[in-house]
């Protein structure tokens, strides 16, 4: 009976047993040889326990591996370089230079991408003596407007005059700011960021002044209606405004200061010239340089008529003051509407003909179509950029190639004769021509 403690093995029948199968001889690693035998790693055959020679069937030789890279020479490192070796060859360089060439050197653009904007300090130091004097006079203009406002608190007509003086002072300040900005290149020079410079900002400021004078007229209307309602019936006024008659000296002083200030601003400083061009009232065109400007005419006429107030009695004084203030307020609103519509057409990139010739643009297009060398006018656009620049873009087809130059010259002359009558306005005309297909 077998048991773990009494198990015995027989070795007579060449059987295996734990005690008999233990071989104390140390065997060396063997490698295969090409002749079908095995041999040890050192190339020599070893004898097995039975006395036979073991041959190596493969002719492998061991090599020693070192983890460090310091022992590798530069020539070996170049030979073992990773990546595409053809790229570093001279053949590749010669072929790639002919295929991939560097981009050609481009000439710089004549129109810059943008121009530096001046700071307030730079604008202040760029002012000349004339601009400084004009700015100081604008401050005096504001002071006169404030004096007229507070000295004539009981008169609606003097309140309306103070609003006109305030508008003139603000317009004069805008004119000085425009002249100061003209000292810098960014104001008139075109760039990609500002194709027409910054002169369109002058148009935007003028549009703001138009809205301002219109609202000042509405303010005078509201005060007049309020005073009229307070005088109805026998109740007491709930307003803090004083309805006492203004002193004669205050009226005379305010009127004379307004006249002198307006004349100096119009004659010496030439303010509101661009606003006068934008309004372009044909009725006032022949009244001279000063009176043809609606802003100056309105201020001077109001200041002159106020000198009549001291000669009126109390009853006529109130009636004249109320009616005259309503008249001035209505003219202020009319001036604001006319100026605003004219400047809005510039802001909307359109062209508005003068009141004398409303069909000027239509007549120009009809004159171009009547030319024998023009087959068809495909596109015609006329628009005013700012106070001093108008543009005309035309696209048409000509009947012959020889007529293109003549037609282009005739179109330019026709536009400048019919539409270029406004002083100080330059026309830029672009004519795109193509031959008419048979």
Coordinates of C-alpha atoms in Angstrom, one line a residue:
X1 CA 0.0 0.0 0.0
X2 CA 1.4 3.3 -1.0
X3 CA 1.6 6.2 1.3
X4 CA 3.4 9.6 1.1
X5 CA 5.8 8.6 3.9
X6 CA 6.7 5.1 2.6
X7 CA 6.9 5.6 -1.2
X8 CA 9.8 3.8 -2.9
X9 CA 10.9 3.9 -6.5
X10 CA 12.8 1.3 -8.4
X11 CA 15.8 2.2 -10.6
X12 CA 16.5 -1.2 -12.1
X13 CA 14.2 -0.6 -15.1
X14 CA 15.8 2.7 -16.0
X15 CA 12.9 4.4 -14.2
X16 CA 13.0 7.9 -12.9
X17 CA 13.0 8.8 -9.3
X18 CA 13.6 12.0 -7.5
X19 CA 16.8 10.7 -6.1
X20 CA 18.1 9.3 -9.3
X21 CA 17.0 11.9 -11.7
X22 CA 18.9 14.8 -10.1
X23 CA 21.9 15.8 -12.2
X24 CA 24.5 17.8 -10.3
X25 CA 26.3 18.8 -13.5
X26 CA 25.9 22.5 -14.4
X27 CA 24.8 22.9 -18.1
X28 CA 25.9 25.9 -20.1
X29 CA 23.5 27.8 -22.4
X30 CA 23.6 26.5 -26.0
X31 CA 22.9 28.1 -29.3
X32 CA 22.0 26.5 -32.6
X33 CA 24.5 25.9 -35.3
X34 CA 24.2 25.6 -39.1
X35 CA 25.2 22.0 -39.1
X36 CA 22.2 20.9 -37.0
X37 CA 24.1 20.6 -33.7
X38 CA 24.2 22.8 -30.6
X39 CA 27.2 24.5 -29.0
X40 CA 27.9 26.6 -26.1
X41 CA 27.8 30.4 -26.1
X42 CA 31.6 30.5 -26.2
X43 CA 31.7 28.5 -29.4
X44 CA 33.0 25.2 -28.0
X45 CA 30.9 22.1 -27.7
X46 CA 30.1 20.6 -24.4
X47 CA 29.9 17.1 -23.4
X48 CA 26.7 15.9 -22.1
X49 CA 26.4 13.6 -19.1
X50 CA 26.3 10.7 -21.6
X51 CA 29.6 11.8 -23.2
X52 CA 28.2 13.1 -26.5
X53 CA 29.2 16.4 -28.1
X54 CA 26.3 18.9 -28.6
X55 CA 26.7 21.1 -31.7
X56 CA 25.2 24.5 -32.4
X57 CA 22.9 24.5 -35.6
X58 CA 23.1 28.4 -36.1
X59 CA 26.2 30.6 -36.3
X60 CA 25.0 33.3 -33.8
X61 CA 27.6 35.3 -32.0
X62 CA 26.7 37.2 -28.8
X63 CA 27.1 41.0 -28.7
X64 CA 27.5 43.1 -25.6
X65 CA 24.8 45.8 -25.2
X66 CA 25.5 49.1 -23.4
X67 CA 22.7 51.5 -22.4
X68 CA 24.8 54.6 -22.6
X69 CA 25.2 56.6 -25.9
X70 CA 28.6 58.0 -25.1
X71 CA 30.5 55.2 -26.8
X72 CA 28.8 55.7 -30.2
X73 CA 30.8 57.8 -32.6
X74 CA 29.4 60.6 -34.8
X75 CA 29.8 58.6 -38.0
X76 CA 27.7 55.8 -36.5
X77 CA 25.1 58.2 -35.2
X78 CA 24.7 59.7 -38.7
X79 CA 24.3 56.3 -40.2
X80 CA 21.6 55.4 -37.6
X81 CA 19.7 58.8 -38.0
X82 CA 15.9 58.4 -37.9
X83 CA 13.6 59.8 -40.5
X84 CA 13.8 60.2 -44.3
X85 CA 17.4 60.4 -45.3
X86 CA 16.6 61.5 -48.8
X87 CA 15.5 64.9 -47.5
X88 CA 19.0 65.6 -46.3
X89 CA 20.7 64.7 -49.5
X90 CA 22.1 67.1 -52.1
X91 CA 19.8 65.6 -54.7
X92 CA 16.7 66.4 -52.6
X93 CA 17.9 70.0 -52.0
X94 CA 18.4 70.7 -55.7
X95 CA 15.0 69.4 -56.6
X96 CA 13.1 71.1 -53.7
X97 CA 14.6 74.5 -54.5
X98 CA 13.2 74.3 -58.0
X99 CA 9.7 73.1 -56.8
X100 CA 9.2 75.2 -53.6
X101 CA 10.4 78.7 -54.2
X102 CA 10.1 81.5 -51.6
X103 CA 7.3 84.0 -52.2
X104 CA 8.2 87.1 -54.2
X105 CA 8.9 90.3 -52.4
X106 CA 5.8 92.5 -52.5
X107 CA 5.9 96.2 -52.7
X108 CA 4.3 98.0 -49.8
X109 CA 0.7 99.2 -50.2
X110 CA 0.2 102.8 -51.2
X111 CA -2.8 102.9 -48.8
X112 CA -1.8 102.1 -45.2
X113 CA -3.8 99.7 -43.1
X114 CA -4.3 102.4 -40.4
X115 CA -2.9 105.7 -39.2
X116 CA -2.1 106.7 -35.6
X117 CA -4.8 108.7 -33.8
X118 CA -3.6 111.8 -32.0
X119 CA -4.1 112.2 -28.3
X120 CA -5.5 115.2 -26.6
X121 CA -2.1 116.3 -25.6
X122 CA -0.7 116.0 -29.1
X123 CA -3.7 117.9 -30.5
X124 CA -3.1 120.7 -27.9
X125 CA 0.5 121.1 -28.7
X126 CA -0.1 121.0 -32.5
X127 CA -2.3 124.2 -32.3
X128 CA -1.0 127.3 -33.9
X129 CA -1.6 130.9 -32.7
X130 CA -4.7 131.3 -35.0
X131 CA -6.3 128.2 -33.7
X132 CA -5.6 129.1 -30.1
X133 CA -7.1 132.5 -30.6
X134 CA -10.2 131.0 -32.1
X135 CA -10.6 128.5 -29.3
X136 CA -10.3 131.4 -26.8
X137 CA -13.0 133.3 -28.7
X138 CA -15.3 130.2 -28.5
X139 CA -15.0 130.4 -24.7
X140 CA -16.0 134.1 -24.9
X141 CA -18.9 133.1 -27.1
X142 CA -20.2 130.6 -24.5
X143 CA -19.9 133.3 -21.8
X144 CA -22.0 135.7 -23.8
X145 CA -24.6 133.0 -24.3
X146 CA -24.7 132.4 -20.6
X147 CA -25.0 136.2 -19.9
X148 CA -27.9 136.6 -22.3
X149 CA -29.6 133.6 -20.7
X150 CA -29.4 134.8 -17.1
X151 CA -30.0 138.5 -17.8
X152 CA -33.2 137.9 -19.8
X153 CA -34.8 135.3 -17.5
X154 CA -38.2 137.1 -17.8
X155 CA -38.2 137.3 -21.6
X156 CA -38.8 134.4 -24.0
X157 CA -37.3 136.3 -26.8
X158 CA -34.0 136.7 -25.0
X159 CA -34.2 133.0 -24.0
X160 CA -34.5 132.1 -27.7
X161 CA -31.5 134.4 -28.4
X162 CA -29.4 132.7 -25.8
X163 CA -30.2 129.3 -27.5
X164 CA -29.0 130.7 -30.8
X165 CA -25.8 132.0 -29.3
X166 CA -25.2 128.6 -27.7
X167 CA -25.7 126.9 -31.0
X168 CA -23.2 129.4 -32.7
X169 CA -20.7 128.8 -29.9
X170 CA -20.9 125.0 -30.2
X171 CA -20.6 125.2 -34.0
X172 CA -17.6 127.5 -33.7
X173 CA -16.0 125.0 -31.3
X174 CA -16.6 122.2 -33.8
X175 CA -14.9 124.3 -36.5
X176 CA -11.8 124.8 -34.4
X177 CA -11.7 121.1 -33.5
X178 CA -11.9 120.2 -37.2
X179 CA -9.0 122.6 -38.1
X180 CA -6.9 121.2 -35.3
X181 CA -7.4 117.7 -36.5
X182 CA -6.4 118.8 -39.9
X183 CA -2.9 119.1 -38.6
X184 CA -2.6 115.4 -38.5
X185 CA -2.3 112.9 -41.4
X186 CA -5.1 110.7 -40.2
X187 CA -7.8 113.4 -40.8
X188 CA -7.5 113.7 -44.6
X189 CA -5.4 110.7 -45.8
X190 CA -7.2 107.5 -46.7
X191 CA -6.5 104.2 -45.1
X192 CA -8.0 100.7 -45.1
X193 CA -9.6 101.4 -41.7
X194 CA -10.8 104.8 -42.7
X195 CA -11.2 104.9 -46.5
X196 CA -12.1 108.7 -46.5
X197 CA -10.1 109.7 -43.6
X198 CA -11.8 111.2 -40.6
X199 CA -13.6 114.0 -42.4
X200 CA -16.9 112.3 -42.1
X201 CA -16.7 112.9 -38.4
X202 CA -17.3 116.5 -39.2
X203 CA -20.5 115.6 -40.9
X204 CA -21.6 113.6 -37.9
X205 CA -20.8 116.5 -35.6
X206 CA -22.9 118.8 -37.9
X207 CA -25.8 116.4 -37.7
X208 CA -25.6 116.5 -34.0
X209 CA -25.7 120.3 -34.1
X210 CA -28.8 120.1 -36.3
X211 CA -30.6 118.0 -33.8
X212 CA -29.5 120.3 -31.0
X213 CA -30.9 123.5 -32.6
X214 CA -34.2 121.7 -33.4
X215 CA -34.6 120.6 -29.8
X216 CA -33.7 124.1 -28.6
X217 CA -36.6 125.5 -30.7
X218 CA -38.9 122.9 -29.2
X219 CA -37.7 124.0 -25.8
X220 CA -38.6 127.6 -26.5
X221 CA -42.0 126.5 -27.7
X222 CA -42.7 124.5 -24.5
X223 CA -41.7 127.5 -22.4
X224 CA -44.0 129.8 -24.4
X225 CA -47.0 127.5 -24.1
X226 CA -46.4 127.1 -20.4
X227 CA -46.3 130.9 -19.8
X228 CA -49.4 131.3 -22.0
X229 CA -51.4 128.8 -19.9
X230 CA -50.2 130.4 -16.7
X231 CA -51.6 133.7 -17.7
X232 CA -55.1 132.3 -18.4
X233 CA -57.7 132.7 -15.7
X234 CA -57.2 134.3 -12.3
X235 CA -55.1 131.6 -10.5
X236 CA -51.6 132.1 -9.3
X237 CA -48.6 130.8 -11.1
X238 CA -47.0 127.6 -9.9
X239 CA -43.8 128.2 -11.8
X240 CA -40.7 129.7 -10.4
X241 CA -40.0 131.7 -13.5
X242 CA -40.2 135.5 -13.1
X243 CA -42.5 137.3 -15.5
X244 CA -41.2 140.8 -14.6
X245 CA -40.1 143.1 -17.4
X246 CA -36.4 142.9 -18.2
X247 CA -34.5 146.1 -17.7
X248 CA -33.7 148.2 -20.7
X249 CA -30.0 148.2 -20.0
X250 CA -29.9 144.4 -19.9
X251 CA -31.7 144.1 -23.2
X252 CA -29.4 146.6 -24.9
X253 CA -26.2 145.0 -23.5
X254 CA -27.3 141.5 -24.5
X255 CA -28.3 142.6 -28.0
X256 CA -25.1 144.5 -28.7
X257 CA -22.9 141.7 -27.3
X258 CA -24.7 139.2 -29.5
X259 CA -24.2 141.3 -32.6
X260 CA -20.5 141.9 -32.0
X261 CA -19.9 138.2 -31.1
X262 CA -21.6 137.0 -34.3
X263 CA -19.8 139.5 -36.5
X264 CA -16.4 138.5 -35.2
X265 CA -17.2 134.9 -35.5
X266 CA -18.4 135.3 -39.1
X267 CA -16.0 137.9 -40.5
X268 CA -12.7 137.2 -38.7
X269 CA -12.9 133.6 -37.8
X270 CA -15.2 132.4 -40.7
X271 CA -17.1 129.9 -38.6
X272 CA -20.1 127.9 -39.9
X273 CA -18.9 128.1 -43.5
X274 CA -19.4 124.4 -44.0
X275 CA -22.9 124.5 -42.4
X276 CA -23.8 127.3 -44.8
X277 CA -22.8 125.2 -47.7
X278 CA -24.8 122.2 -46.4
X279 CA -28.0 124.2 -46.1
X280 CA -27.7 126.0 -49.4
X281 CA -30.7 128.3 -49.4
X282 CA -31.1 129.7 -52.8
X283 CA -33.2 132.6 -51.5
X284 CA -30.3 133.9 -49.3
X285 CA -27.5 133.1 -51.7
X286 CA -27.2 136.7 -53.0
X287 CA -27.3 138.4 -49.6
X288 CA -23.6 138.4 -49.0
X289 CA -21.1 136.1 -47.2
X290 CA -22.5 136.9 -43.7
X291 CA -26.3 137.1 -44.3
X292 CA -26.3 134.1 -46.7
X293 CA -25.4 131.9 -43.8
X294 CA -28.8 131.0 -42.1
X295 CA -27.2 130.7 -38.6
X296 CA -25.6 134.2 -38.7
X297 CA -28.7 135.8 -40.3
X298 CA -31.0 134.3 -37.6
X299 CA -28.8 135.5 -34.7
X300 CA -28.2 139.0 -36.1
X301 CA -31.9 139.6 -37.0
X302 CA -33.0 138.3 -33.5
X303 CA -30.5 140.6 -31.8
X304 CA -31.5 143.6 -33.8
X305 CA -35.2 143.2 -33.3
X306 CA -34.8 142.8 -29.5
X307 CA -33.7 146.5 -29.4
X308 CA -37.4 147.3 -30.0
X309 CA -38.5 145.8 -26.6
X310 CA -37.6 148.8 -24.4
X311 CA -39.8 151.1 -26.5
X312 CA -43.0 149.0 -25.9
X313 CA -45.5 149.3 -23.1
X314 CA -46.2 146.4 -20.8
X315 CA -49.1 145.0 -22.8
X316 CA -47.4 145.2 -26.1
X317 CA -44.2 144.0 -24.5
X318 CA -45.7 140.7 -23.5
X319 CA -47.4 140.1 -26.9
X320 CA -44.3 141.0 -28.9
X321 CA -42.1 138.9 -26.7
X322 CA -44.3 135.8 -27.0
X323 CA -44.9 136.2 -30.8
X324 CA -41.3 136.9 -31.5
X325 CA -40.1 134.0 -29.4
X326 CA -42.4 131.6 -31.3
X327 CA -41.2 133.0 -34.6
X328 CA -37.6 132.5 -33.7
X329 CA -38.3 129.0 -32.3
X330 CA -40.0 128.0 -35.6
X331 CA -37.0 129.3 -37.6
X332 CA -34.7 127.3 -35.3
X333 CA -36.6 124.1 -35.9
X334 CA -36.7 124.8 -39.7
X335 CA -32.9 125.4 -39.7
X336 CA -32.4 122.1 -37.8
X337 CA -34.6 120.1 -40.1
X338 CA -33.0 121.5 -43.3
X339 CA -29.4 121.0 -42.0
X340 CA -30.3 117.6 -40.6
X341 CA -31.8 116.3 -43.9
X342 CA -28.8 117.6 -45.9
X343 CA -26.2 116.0 -43.6
X344 CA -28.2 112.8 -43.3
X345 CA -27.9 112.3 -47.1
X346 CA -24.1 112.5 -46.7
X347 CA -24.2 110.0 -43.8
X348 CA -26.3 107.7 -45.9
X349 CA -23.9 107.9 -48.9
X350 CA -26.3 109.6 -51.3
X351 CA -26.4 112.8 -53.3
X352 CA -28.9 115.6 -52.9
X353 CA -29.2 118.2 -55.7
X354 CA -29.6 121.8 -55.0
X355 CA -33.0 123.4 -54.8
X356 CA -32.6 125.2 -58.1
X357 CA -32.0 122.1 -60.2
X358 CA -33.7 119.0 -58.7
X359 CA -33.3 117.1 -62.0
X360 CA -29.6 117.6 -62.4
X361 CA -28.6 114.0 -61.8
X362 CA -31.4 112.7 -64.1
X363 CA -30.3 115.2 -66.8
X364 CA -26.7 114.0 -66.5
X365 CA -27.8 110.3 -67.0
X366 CA -30.0 111.2 -69.9
X367 CA -27.2 113.2 -71.5
X368 CA -24.9 110.2 -71.2
X369 CA -27.4 107.8 -72.7
X370 CA -27.9 110.2 -75.6
X371 CA -24.3 110.0 -76.7
X372 CA -24.0 108.0 -79.9
X373 CA -21.0 106.1 -78.6
X374 CA -22.8 104.8 -75.5
X375 CA -24.9 101.6 -76.0
X376 CA -26.3 101.2 -72.4
X377 CA -25.8 102.7 -69.0
X378 CA -25.8 99.7 -66.7
X379 CA -25.1 101.5 -63.4
X380 CA -24.8 105.1 -62.3
X381 CA -24.3 106.1 -58.6
X382 CA -23.8 109.7 -57.3
X383 CA -23.1 110.3 -53.6
X384 CA -21.4 112.9 -51.4
X385 CA -18.9 111.6 -48.9
X386 CA -18.4 114.8 -46.8
X387 CA -18.4 118.6 -47.2
X388 CA -15.6 118.7 -49.8
X389 CA -15.9 115.4 -51.7
X390 CA -18.4 113.9 -54.1
X391 CA -18.1 110.7 -56.1
X392 CA -19.7 109.4 -59.3
X393 CA -19.4 105.7 -60.3
X394 CA -20.7 104.7 -63.7
X395 CA -20.7 101.4 -65.6
X396 CA -21.7 101.5 -69.2
X397 CA -21.2 99.7 -72.6
X398 CA -19.7 101.4 -75.6
X399 CA -20.4 100.5 -79.2
X400 CA -16.8 100.7 -80.3
X401 CA -13.3 100.6 -78.7
X402 CA -12.3 103.9 -80.3
X403 CA -15.2 105.7 -78.5
X404 CA -14.3 104.6 -75.0
X405 CA -11.7 107.4 -74.4
X406 CA -13.9 110.1 -75.9
X407 CA -17.0 108.9 -73.9
X408 CA -15.1 108.8 -70.7
X409 CA -13.8 112.4 -71.2
X410 CA -17.3 113.7 -72.1
X411 CA -18.8 112.1 -69.0
X412 CA -16.3 113.8 -66.7
X413 CA -16.9 117.2 -68.3
X414 CA -20.7 116.8 -68.2
X415 CA -20.7 115.8 -64.5
X416 CA -18.4 118.7 -63.5
X417 CA -20.4 121.2 -65.5
X418 CA -23.8 120.2 -64.1
X419 CA -23.1 119.0 -60.6
X420 CA -19.8 120.6 -59.7
X421 CA -21.2 124.1 -59.3
X422 CA -20.8 124.1 -55.5
X423 CA -17.7 125.9 -54.3
X424 CA -15.2 123.9 -52.4
X425 CA -16.5 120.5 -53.6
X426 CA -14.3 118.1 -55.6
X427 CA -15.7 115.4 -57.8
X428 CA -14.0 112.0 -58.2
X429 CA -15.4 110.2 -61.2
X430 CA -14.9 106.5 -62.0
X431 CA -16.1 105.3 -65.4
X432 CA -16.0 101.5 -66.1
X433 CA -16.5 100.8 -69.8
X434 CA -17.0 97.6 -71.8
X435 CA -17.5 96.9 -75.5
X436 CA -21.1 96.2 -76.4
X437 CA -21.7 92.6 -77.7
X438 CA -23.1 92.3 -81.2

